[in-house]
Each structure stands twice: as C-alpha cells, then as structure tokens.
mmCIF file of C-alpha atoms in Angstrom:
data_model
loop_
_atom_site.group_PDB
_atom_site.id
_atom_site.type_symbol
_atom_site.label_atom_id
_atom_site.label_comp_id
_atom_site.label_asym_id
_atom_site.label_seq_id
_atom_site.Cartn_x
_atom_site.Cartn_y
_atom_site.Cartn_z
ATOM 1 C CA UNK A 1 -34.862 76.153 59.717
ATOM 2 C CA UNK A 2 -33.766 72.883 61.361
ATOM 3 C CA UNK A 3 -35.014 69.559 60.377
ATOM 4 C CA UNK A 4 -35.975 67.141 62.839
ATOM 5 C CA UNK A 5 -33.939 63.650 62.146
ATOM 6 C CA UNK A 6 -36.112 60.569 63.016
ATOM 7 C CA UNK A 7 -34.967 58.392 65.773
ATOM 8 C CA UNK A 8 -34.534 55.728 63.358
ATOM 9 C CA UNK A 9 -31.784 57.153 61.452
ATOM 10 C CA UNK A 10 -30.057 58.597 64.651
ATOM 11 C CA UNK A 11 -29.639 54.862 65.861
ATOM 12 C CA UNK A 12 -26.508 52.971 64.943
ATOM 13 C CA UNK A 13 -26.759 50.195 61.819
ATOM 14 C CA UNK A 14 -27.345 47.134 63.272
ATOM 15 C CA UNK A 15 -25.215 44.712 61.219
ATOM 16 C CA UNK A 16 -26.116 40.584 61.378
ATOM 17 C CA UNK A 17 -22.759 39.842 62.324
ATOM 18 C CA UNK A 18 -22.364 41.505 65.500
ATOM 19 C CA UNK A 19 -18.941 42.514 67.000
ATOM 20 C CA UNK A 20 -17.301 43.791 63.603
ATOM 21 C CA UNK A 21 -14.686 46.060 65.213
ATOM 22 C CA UNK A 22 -13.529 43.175 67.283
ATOM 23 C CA UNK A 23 -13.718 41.031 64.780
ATOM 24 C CA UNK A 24 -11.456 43.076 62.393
ATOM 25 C CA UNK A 25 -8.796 43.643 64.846
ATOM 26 C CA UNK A 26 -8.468 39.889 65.304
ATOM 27 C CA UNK A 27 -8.037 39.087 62.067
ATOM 28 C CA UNK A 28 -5.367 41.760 61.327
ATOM 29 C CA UNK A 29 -3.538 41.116 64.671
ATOM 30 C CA UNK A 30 -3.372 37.286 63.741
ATOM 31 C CA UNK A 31 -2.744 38.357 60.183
ATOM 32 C CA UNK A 32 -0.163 40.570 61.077
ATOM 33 C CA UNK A 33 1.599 38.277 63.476
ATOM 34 C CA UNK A 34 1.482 34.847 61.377
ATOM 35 C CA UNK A 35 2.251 36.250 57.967
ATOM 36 C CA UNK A 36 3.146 39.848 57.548
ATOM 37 C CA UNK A 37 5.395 39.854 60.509
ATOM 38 C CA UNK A 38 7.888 36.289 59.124
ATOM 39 C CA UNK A 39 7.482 38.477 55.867
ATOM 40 C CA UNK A 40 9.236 41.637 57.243
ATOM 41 C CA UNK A 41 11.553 39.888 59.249
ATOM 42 C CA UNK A 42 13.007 38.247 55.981
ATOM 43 C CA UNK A 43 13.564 41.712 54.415
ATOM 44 C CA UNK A 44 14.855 43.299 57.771
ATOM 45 C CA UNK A 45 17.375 40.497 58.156
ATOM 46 C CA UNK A 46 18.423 40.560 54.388
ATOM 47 C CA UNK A 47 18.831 44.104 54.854
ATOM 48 C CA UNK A 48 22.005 43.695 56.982
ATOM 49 C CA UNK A 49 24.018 43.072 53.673
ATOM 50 C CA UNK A 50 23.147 46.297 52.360
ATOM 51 C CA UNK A 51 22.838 46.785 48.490
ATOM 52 C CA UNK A 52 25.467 46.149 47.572
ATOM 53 C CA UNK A 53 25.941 42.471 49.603
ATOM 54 C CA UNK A 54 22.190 41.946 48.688
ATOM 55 C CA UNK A 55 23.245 42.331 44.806
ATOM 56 C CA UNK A 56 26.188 40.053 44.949
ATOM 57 C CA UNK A 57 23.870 37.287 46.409
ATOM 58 C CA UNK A 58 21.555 37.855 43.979
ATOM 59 C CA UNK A 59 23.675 37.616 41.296
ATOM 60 C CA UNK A 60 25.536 34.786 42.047
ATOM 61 C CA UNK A 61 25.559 32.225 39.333
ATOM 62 C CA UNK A 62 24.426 29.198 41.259
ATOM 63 C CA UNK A 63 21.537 31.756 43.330
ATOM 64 C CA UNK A 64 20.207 32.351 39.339
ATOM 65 C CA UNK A 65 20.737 28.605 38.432
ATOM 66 C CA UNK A 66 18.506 27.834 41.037
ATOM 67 C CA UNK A 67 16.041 30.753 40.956
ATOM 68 C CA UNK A 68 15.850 29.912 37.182
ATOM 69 C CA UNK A 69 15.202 25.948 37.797
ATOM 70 C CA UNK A 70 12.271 26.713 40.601
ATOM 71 C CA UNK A 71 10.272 29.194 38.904
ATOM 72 C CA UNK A 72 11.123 27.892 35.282
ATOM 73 C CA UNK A 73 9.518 24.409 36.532
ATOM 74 C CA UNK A 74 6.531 25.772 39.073
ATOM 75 C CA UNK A 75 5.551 27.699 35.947
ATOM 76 C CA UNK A 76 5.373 24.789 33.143
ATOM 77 C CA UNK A 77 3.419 22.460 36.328
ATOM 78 C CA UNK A 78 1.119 24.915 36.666
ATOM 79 C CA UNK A 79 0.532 25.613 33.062
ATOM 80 C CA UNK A 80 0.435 21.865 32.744
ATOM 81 C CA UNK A 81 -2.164 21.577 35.464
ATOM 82 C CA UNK A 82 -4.241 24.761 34.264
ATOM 83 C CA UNK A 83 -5.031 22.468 31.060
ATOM 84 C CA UNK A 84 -5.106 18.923 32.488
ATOM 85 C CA UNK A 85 -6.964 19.972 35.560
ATOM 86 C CA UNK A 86 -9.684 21.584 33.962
ATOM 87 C CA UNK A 87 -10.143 18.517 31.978
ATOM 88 C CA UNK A 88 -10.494 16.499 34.839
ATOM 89 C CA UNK A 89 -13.263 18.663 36.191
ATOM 90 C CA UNK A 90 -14.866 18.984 33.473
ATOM 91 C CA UNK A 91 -14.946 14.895 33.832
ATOM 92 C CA UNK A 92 -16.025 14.547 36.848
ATOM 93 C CA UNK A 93 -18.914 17.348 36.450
ATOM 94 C CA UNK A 94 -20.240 16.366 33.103
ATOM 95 C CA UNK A 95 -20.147 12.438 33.290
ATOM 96 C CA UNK A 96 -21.099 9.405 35.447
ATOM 97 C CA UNK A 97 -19.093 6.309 35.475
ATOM 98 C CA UNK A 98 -18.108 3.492 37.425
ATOM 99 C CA UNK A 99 -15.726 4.329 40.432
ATOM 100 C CA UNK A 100 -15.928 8.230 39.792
ATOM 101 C CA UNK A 101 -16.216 8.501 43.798
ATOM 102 C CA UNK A 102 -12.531 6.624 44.106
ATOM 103 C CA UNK A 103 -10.898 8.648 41.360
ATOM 104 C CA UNK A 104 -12.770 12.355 43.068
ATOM 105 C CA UNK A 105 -11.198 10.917 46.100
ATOM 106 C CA UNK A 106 -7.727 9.772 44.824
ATOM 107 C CA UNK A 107 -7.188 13.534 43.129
ATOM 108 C CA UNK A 108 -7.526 14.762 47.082
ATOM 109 C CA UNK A 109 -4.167 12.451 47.756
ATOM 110 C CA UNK A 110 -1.645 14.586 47.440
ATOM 111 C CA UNK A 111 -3.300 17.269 49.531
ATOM 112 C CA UNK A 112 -3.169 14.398 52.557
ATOM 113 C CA UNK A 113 0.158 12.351 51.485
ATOM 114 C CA UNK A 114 3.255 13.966 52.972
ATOM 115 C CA UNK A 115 5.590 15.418 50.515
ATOM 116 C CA UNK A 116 8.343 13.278 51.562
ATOM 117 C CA UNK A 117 6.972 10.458 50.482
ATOM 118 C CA UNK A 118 5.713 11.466 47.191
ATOM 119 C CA UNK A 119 8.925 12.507 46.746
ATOM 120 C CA UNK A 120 10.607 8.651 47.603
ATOM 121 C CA UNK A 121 7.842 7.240 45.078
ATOM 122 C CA UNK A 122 8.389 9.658 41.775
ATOM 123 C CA UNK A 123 11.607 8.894 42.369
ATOM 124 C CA UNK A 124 11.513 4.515 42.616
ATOM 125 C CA UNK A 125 8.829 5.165 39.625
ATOM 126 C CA UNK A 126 10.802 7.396 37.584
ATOM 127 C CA UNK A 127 14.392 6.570 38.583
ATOM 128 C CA UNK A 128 16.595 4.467 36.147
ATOM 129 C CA UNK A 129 15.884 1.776 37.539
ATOM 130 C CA UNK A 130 12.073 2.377 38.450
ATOM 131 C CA UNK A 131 8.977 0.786 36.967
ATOM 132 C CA UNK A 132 8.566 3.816 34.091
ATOM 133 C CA UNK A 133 12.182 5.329 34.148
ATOM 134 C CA UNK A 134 14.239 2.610 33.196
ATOM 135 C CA UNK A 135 11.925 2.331 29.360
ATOM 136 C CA UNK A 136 12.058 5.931 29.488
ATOM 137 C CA UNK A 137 15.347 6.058 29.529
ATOM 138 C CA UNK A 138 15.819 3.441 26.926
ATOM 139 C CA UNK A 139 14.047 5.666 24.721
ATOM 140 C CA UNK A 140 16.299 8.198 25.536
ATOM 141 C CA UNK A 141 13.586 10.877 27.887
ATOM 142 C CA UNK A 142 15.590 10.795 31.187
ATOM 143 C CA UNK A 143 13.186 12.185 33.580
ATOM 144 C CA UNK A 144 14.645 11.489 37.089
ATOM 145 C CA UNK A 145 17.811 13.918 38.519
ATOM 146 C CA UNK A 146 16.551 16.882 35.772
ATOM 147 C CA UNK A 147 14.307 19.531 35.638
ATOM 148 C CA UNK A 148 11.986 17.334 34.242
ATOM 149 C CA UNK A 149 11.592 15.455 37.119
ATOM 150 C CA UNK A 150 10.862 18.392 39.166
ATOM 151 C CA UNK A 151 8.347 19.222 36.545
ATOM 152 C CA UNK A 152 6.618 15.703 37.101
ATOM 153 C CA UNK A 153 6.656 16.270 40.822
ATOM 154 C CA UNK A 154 4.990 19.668 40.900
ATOM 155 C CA UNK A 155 2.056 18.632 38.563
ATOM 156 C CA UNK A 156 1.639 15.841 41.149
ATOM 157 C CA UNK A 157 1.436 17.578 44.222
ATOM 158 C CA UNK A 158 -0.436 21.075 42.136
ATOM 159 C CA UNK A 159 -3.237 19.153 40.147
ATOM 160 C CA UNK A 160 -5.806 19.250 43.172
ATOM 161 C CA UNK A 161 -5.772 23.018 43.372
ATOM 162 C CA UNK A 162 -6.611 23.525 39.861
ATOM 163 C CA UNK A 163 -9.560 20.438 40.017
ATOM 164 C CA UNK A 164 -11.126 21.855 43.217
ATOM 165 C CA UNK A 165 -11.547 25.448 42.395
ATOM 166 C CA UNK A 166 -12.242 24.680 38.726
ATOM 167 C CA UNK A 167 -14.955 21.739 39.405
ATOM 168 C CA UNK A 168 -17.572 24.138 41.350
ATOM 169 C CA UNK A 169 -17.645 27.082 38.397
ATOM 170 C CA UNK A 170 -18.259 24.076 35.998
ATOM 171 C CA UNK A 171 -20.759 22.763 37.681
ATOM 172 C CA UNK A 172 -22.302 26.172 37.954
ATOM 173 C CA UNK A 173 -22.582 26.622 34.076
ATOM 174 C CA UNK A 174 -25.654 25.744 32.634
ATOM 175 C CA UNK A 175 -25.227 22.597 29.777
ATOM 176 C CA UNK A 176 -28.689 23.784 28.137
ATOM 177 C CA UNK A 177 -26.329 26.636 27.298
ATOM 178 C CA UNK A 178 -24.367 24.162 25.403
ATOM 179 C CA UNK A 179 -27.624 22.679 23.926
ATOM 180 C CA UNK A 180 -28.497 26.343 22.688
ATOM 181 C CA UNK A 181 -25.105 26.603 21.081
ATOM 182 C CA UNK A 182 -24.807 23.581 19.299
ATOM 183 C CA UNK A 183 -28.825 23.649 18.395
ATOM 184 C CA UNK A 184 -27.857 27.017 16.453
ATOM 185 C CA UNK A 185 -25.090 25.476 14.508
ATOM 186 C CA UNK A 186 -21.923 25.817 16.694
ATOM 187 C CA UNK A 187 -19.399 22.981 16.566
ATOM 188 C CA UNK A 188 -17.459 21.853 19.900
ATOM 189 C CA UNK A 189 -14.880 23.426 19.715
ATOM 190 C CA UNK A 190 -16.627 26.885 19.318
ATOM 191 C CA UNK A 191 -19.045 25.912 21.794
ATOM 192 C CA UNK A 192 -16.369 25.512 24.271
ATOM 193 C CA UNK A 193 -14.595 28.257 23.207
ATOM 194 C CA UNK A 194 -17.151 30.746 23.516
ATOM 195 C CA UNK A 195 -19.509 28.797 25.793
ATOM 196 C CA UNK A 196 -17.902 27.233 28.333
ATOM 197 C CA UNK A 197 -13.788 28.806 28.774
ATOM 198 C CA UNK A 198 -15.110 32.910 29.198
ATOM 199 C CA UNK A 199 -16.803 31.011 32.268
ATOM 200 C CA UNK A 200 -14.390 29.196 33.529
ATOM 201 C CA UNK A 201 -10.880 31.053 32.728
ATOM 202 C CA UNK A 202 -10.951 33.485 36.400
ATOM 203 C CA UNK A 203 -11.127 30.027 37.936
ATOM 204 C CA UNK A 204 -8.522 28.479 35.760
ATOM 205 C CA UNK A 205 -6.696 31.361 36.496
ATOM 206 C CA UNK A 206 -6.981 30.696 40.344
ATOM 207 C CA UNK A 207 -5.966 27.228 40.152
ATOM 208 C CA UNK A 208 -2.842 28.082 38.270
ATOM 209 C CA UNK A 209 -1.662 30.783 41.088
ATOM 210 C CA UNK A 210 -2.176 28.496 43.248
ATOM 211 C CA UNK A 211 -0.226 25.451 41.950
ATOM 212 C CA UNK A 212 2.217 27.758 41.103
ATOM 213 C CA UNK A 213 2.477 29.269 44.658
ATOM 214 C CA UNK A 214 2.583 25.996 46.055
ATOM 215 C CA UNK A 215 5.398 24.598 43.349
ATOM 216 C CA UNK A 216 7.720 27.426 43.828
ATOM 217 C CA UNK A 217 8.287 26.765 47.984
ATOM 218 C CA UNK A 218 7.784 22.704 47.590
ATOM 219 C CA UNK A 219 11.069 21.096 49.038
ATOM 220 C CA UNK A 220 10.059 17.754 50.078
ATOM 221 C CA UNK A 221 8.736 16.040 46.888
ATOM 222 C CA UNK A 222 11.165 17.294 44.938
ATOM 223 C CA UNK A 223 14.558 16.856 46.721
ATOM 224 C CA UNK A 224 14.343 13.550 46.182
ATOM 225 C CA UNK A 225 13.996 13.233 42.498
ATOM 226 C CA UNK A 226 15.687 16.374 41.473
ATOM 227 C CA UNK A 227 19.176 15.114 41.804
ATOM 228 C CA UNK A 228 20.388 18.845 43.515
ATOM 229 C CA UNK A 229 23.101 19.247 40.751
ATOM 230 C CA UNK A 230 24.132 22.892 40.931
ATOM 231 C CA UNK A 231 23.440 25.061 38.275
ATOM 232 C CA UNK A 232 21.180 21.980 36.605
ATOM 233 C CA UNK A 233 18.437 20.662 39.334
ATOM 234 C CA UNK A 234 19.078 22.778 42.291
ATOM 235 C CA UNK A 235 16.095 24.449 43.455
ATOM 236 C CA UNK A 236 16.000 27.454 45.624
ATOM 237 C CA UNK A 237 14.649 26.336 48.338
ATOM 238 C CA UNK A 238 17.544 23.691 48.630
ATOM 239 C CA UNK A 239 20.353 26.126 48.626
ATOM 240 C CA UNK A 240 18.583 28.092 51.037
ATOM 241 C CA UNK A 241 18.607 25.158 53.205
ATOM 242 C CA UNK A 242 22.397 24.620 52.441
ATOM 243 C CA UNK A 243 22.974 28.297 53.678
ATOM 244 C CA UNK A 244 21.532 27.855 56.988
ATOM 245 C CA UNK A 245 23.310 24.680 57.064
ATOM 246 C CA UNK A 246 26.291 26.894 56.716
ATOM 247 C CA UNK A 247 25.113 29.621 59.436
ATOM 248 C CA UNK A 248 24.930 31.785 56.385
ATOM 249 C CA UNK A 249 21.507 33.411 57.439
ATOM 250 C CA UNK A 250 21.677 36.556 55.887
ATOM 251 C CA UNK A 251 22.644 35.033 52.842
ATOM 252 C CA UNK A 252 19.850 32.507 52.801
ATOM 253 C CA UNK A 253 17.333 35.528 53.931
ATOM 254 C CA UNK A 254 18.857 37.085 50.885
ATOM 255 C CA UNK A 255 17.486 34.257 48.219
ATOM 256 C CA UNK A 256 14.396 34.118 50.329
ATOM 257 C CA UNK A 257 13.642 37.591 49.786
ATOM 258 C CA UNK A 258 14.227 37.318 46.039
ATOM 259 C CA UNK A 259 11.813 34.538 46.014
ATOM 260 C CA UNK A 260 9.323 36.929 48.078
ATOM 261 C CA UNK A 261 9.558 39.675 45.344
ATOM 262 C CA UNK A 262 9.672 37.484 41.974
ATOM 263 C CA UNK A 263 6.432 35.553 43.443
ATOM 264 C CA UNK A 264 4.843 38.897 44.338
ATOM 265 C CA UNK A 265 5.747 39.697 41.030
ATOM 266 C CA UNK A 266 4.557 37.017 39.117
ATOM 267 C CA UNK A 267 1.528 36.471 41.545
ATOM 268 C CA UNK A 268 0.291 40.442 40.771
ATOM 269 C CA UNK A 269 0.601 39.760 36.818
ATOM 270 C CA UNK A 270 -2.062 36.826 37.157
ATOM 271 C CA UNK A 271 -4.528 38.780 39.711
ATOM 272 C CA UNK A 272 -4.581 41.639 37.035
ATOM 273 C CA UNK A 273 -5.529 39.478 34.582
ATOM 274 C CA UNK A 274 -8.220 37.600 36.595
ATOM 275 C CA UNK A 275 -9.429 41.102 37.642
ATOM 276 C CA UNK A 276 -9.589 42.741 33.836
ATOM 277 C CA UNK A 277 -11.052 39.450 33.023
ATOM 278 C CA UNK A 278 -13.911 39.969 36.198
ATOM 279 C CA UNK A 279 -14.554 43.750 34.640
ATOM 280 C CA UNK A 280 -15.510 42.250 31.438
ATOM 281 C CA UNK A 281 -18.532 40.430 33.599
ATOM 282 C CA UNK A 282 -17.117 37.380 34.148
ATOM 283 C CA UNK A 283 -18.002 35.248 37.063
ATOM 284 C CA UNK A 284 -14.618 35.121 39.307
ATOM 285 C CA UNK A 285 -14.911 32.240 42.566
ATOM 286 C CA UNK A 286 -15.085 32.803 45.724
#
C-alpha cells in the first residue's frame, strides 16, 4: 500500500539565505587558496630536505634557541594578558569614570599603530638610556635586548585581543547575580570565583589563543628591542628572515614548518579545553 507524500514535503527547503551551495564553494575556494594552499606549500617545500635534512634543521642549537625564546615569551604575554586583560574589561564594563571613552579607545592602539613603530618606542622607553630603562637598570631589571623585552612587547601589541573578546561575555553576565551571591553570604572572592570566572573562562580562553597566535609570528615590534643575540633573544621569525637572506629557503621553510606544527599543537591543547569547558554548559563567544 503506497502512501501519498504531500506536495509540501516533496518541495525543496527553502533556506533564508539563498544560494548556499554557491556560497560554500566560495568560501572554501578562497579558503583554500589564501590559507590552506601558503600552508601546504611550506610543508611541500620543506619536504625537499627529506627526514633526515628536516631533523638536522630542527635540531640545530640556534633553530631551538630561537624556537624556545618565541614560544617561551608568546606564552608568558599571553598568560600575562589572559589576567590583566580581563581586568581591564571587567573595568570598563562594571564602572563609569571620567575619560573611560579615551582609555576604551587607547586599548584599540596597537591594533591600528604599525608594529614597527611600537617596536622603535619600547625600545627609546625601555632602552638603557630610555625614560623607564635607564632606573630599571639601576635597580638591576634589564629589560631591553632580553627576553624580557620581548615579553613587554607582546603584552603590548596582545592586550586588545584578550579586552575585546572578554568585554562582551562580561557585559552579558547579569550583576544581580552578584547581588544574589553576596546577599546569601558569599565574599568576593568566592563570588567571583564561582560567579563570575565559570562565565567568562571560554572567553578568557579565546583571548589568550589569540594573543598567543599573534605573539608567536610578531617580527616588527620586537626586532627592535630584542637585541637578536643568538641563542639569548633571537626569535624565530628573525632567523627565518636571515635564511632567506641567505637563499637558504628550504631551510627557512624548515623552521617555518616547525612553527606550523608546535602552534597547531599548542593551539589544539587550548580549543580542547575551551570545548570540555563548553560541554560542561558554559557559554563559549561567538
């Protein structure tokens, strides 16, 4: 016995976006063409060493120096960041006061100033001679031509990613929440704890890829101030710059591709956490 299907469900879903098959294959042809295509020519090129050529790049004592001194510092920025920038949000969201539009506006800087000139004015502020380096160093905290500088140059140009995904969850969270909290005995700090941070931490979490994403490739605001001693304050990026200087290209593919895999790495640790911290129902941005 045959059923008769109504006209209705024979038709084709209309969705409100028309065009999504067209749609799609844009996207994945421009995807595939601006990123995943640079992506695979990196490994295809490094490839020409073979395993053995690949490994002795890799391995290289000045290659680790500098691997070490990138991701050593793009991790303490962004650690640095994931605490001070969520303060600052939480600033800006919770309080009024006098010029609060400038300072919102000034945090947006280093998202429009161009590296290289951040770079010039860490280093005249922090050098031994600068307005803050020269006292510092008279205390004995030498921050310019070290890995500290580097540091100081990455929380620079990676506070604004941690402020602007971390302001709009904040400002999403209900403060008669707080009110509840503390009207049923809770002290700040377990208020926050329990209150406000399950809330917040996927975004935190965001911001912190982020800055770290952007801290591990940054070259112009930190070439100045880092000094580029080998095996001290050489950064990765540098050398690979100094290998292509040197027509070395499948070498400096080589270090390029280790960079690609430690920051996929690294990258995948922090989405698993945001996502096991998403299954326990918290609210991850957009």
């Amino acid at each position: 016995m045959s059923v008769a299907i109504p006209a209705a469900g024979r038709a084709r879903r209309r969705r409100v976006i028309p065009g999504f098959g067209l749609s799609l294959g844009t996207t994945l042809l421009w995807l595939g063409l601006i990123v995943l295509l640079p992506l695979a020519g990196v490994f295809i090129k490094s490839a020409g060493l073979g395993w053995h050529g690949l490994w002795a790049v890799w391995t290289d004592p000045r290659v680790l120096a500098a691997l070490r001194v990138s991701f050593s510092t793009a991790l303490a920025a962004a650690a640095f960041n994931a605490v001070a920038g969520t303060l600052v949000a939480w600033v800006f969201v919770r309080y009024d006061f006098p010029g609060k539009r400038l300072f919102d506006a000034v945090v947006d800087l280093p998202f429009a100033l161009p590296t290289a000139v951040a770079g010039i004015a860490l280093t005249q502020l922090y050098g031994p001679t600068g307005w803050l380096g020269r006292w510092l160093e008279a205390g004995g905290l030498k921050v310019a031509y070290t890995p500290l500088g580097i540091t100081v140059a990455l929380v620079f140009i990676g506070l604004p990613f941690v402020v602007r995904v971390v302001e709009p969850v904040l400002a999403e969270v209900e403060s008669e929440l707080e009110e509840a909290a503390a009207s049923l005995g809770a002290g700040r700090l377990r208020t926050v704890a329990q209150v406000v941070l399950p809330t917040v931490w996927p975004a935190v979490l965001s911001g912190f890829a982020l800055a770290f994403a952007r801290g591990v490739g940054e070259y112009g605001s930190v070439i100045f101030i880092a000094g580029n001693l080998p095996g001290v304050s050489e950064i990765a990026p540098l050398l690979i710059t100094i290998k292509l200087e040197e027509f070395d290209y499948a070498g400096a593919t080589a270090i390029a591709a280790a960079m690609l895999l430690l920051s996929f790495f690294l990258l995948l640790v922090i989405n698993t956490l945001q996502a096991r911290l998403a299954r326990r129902g918290l609210k991850v941005p957009a």
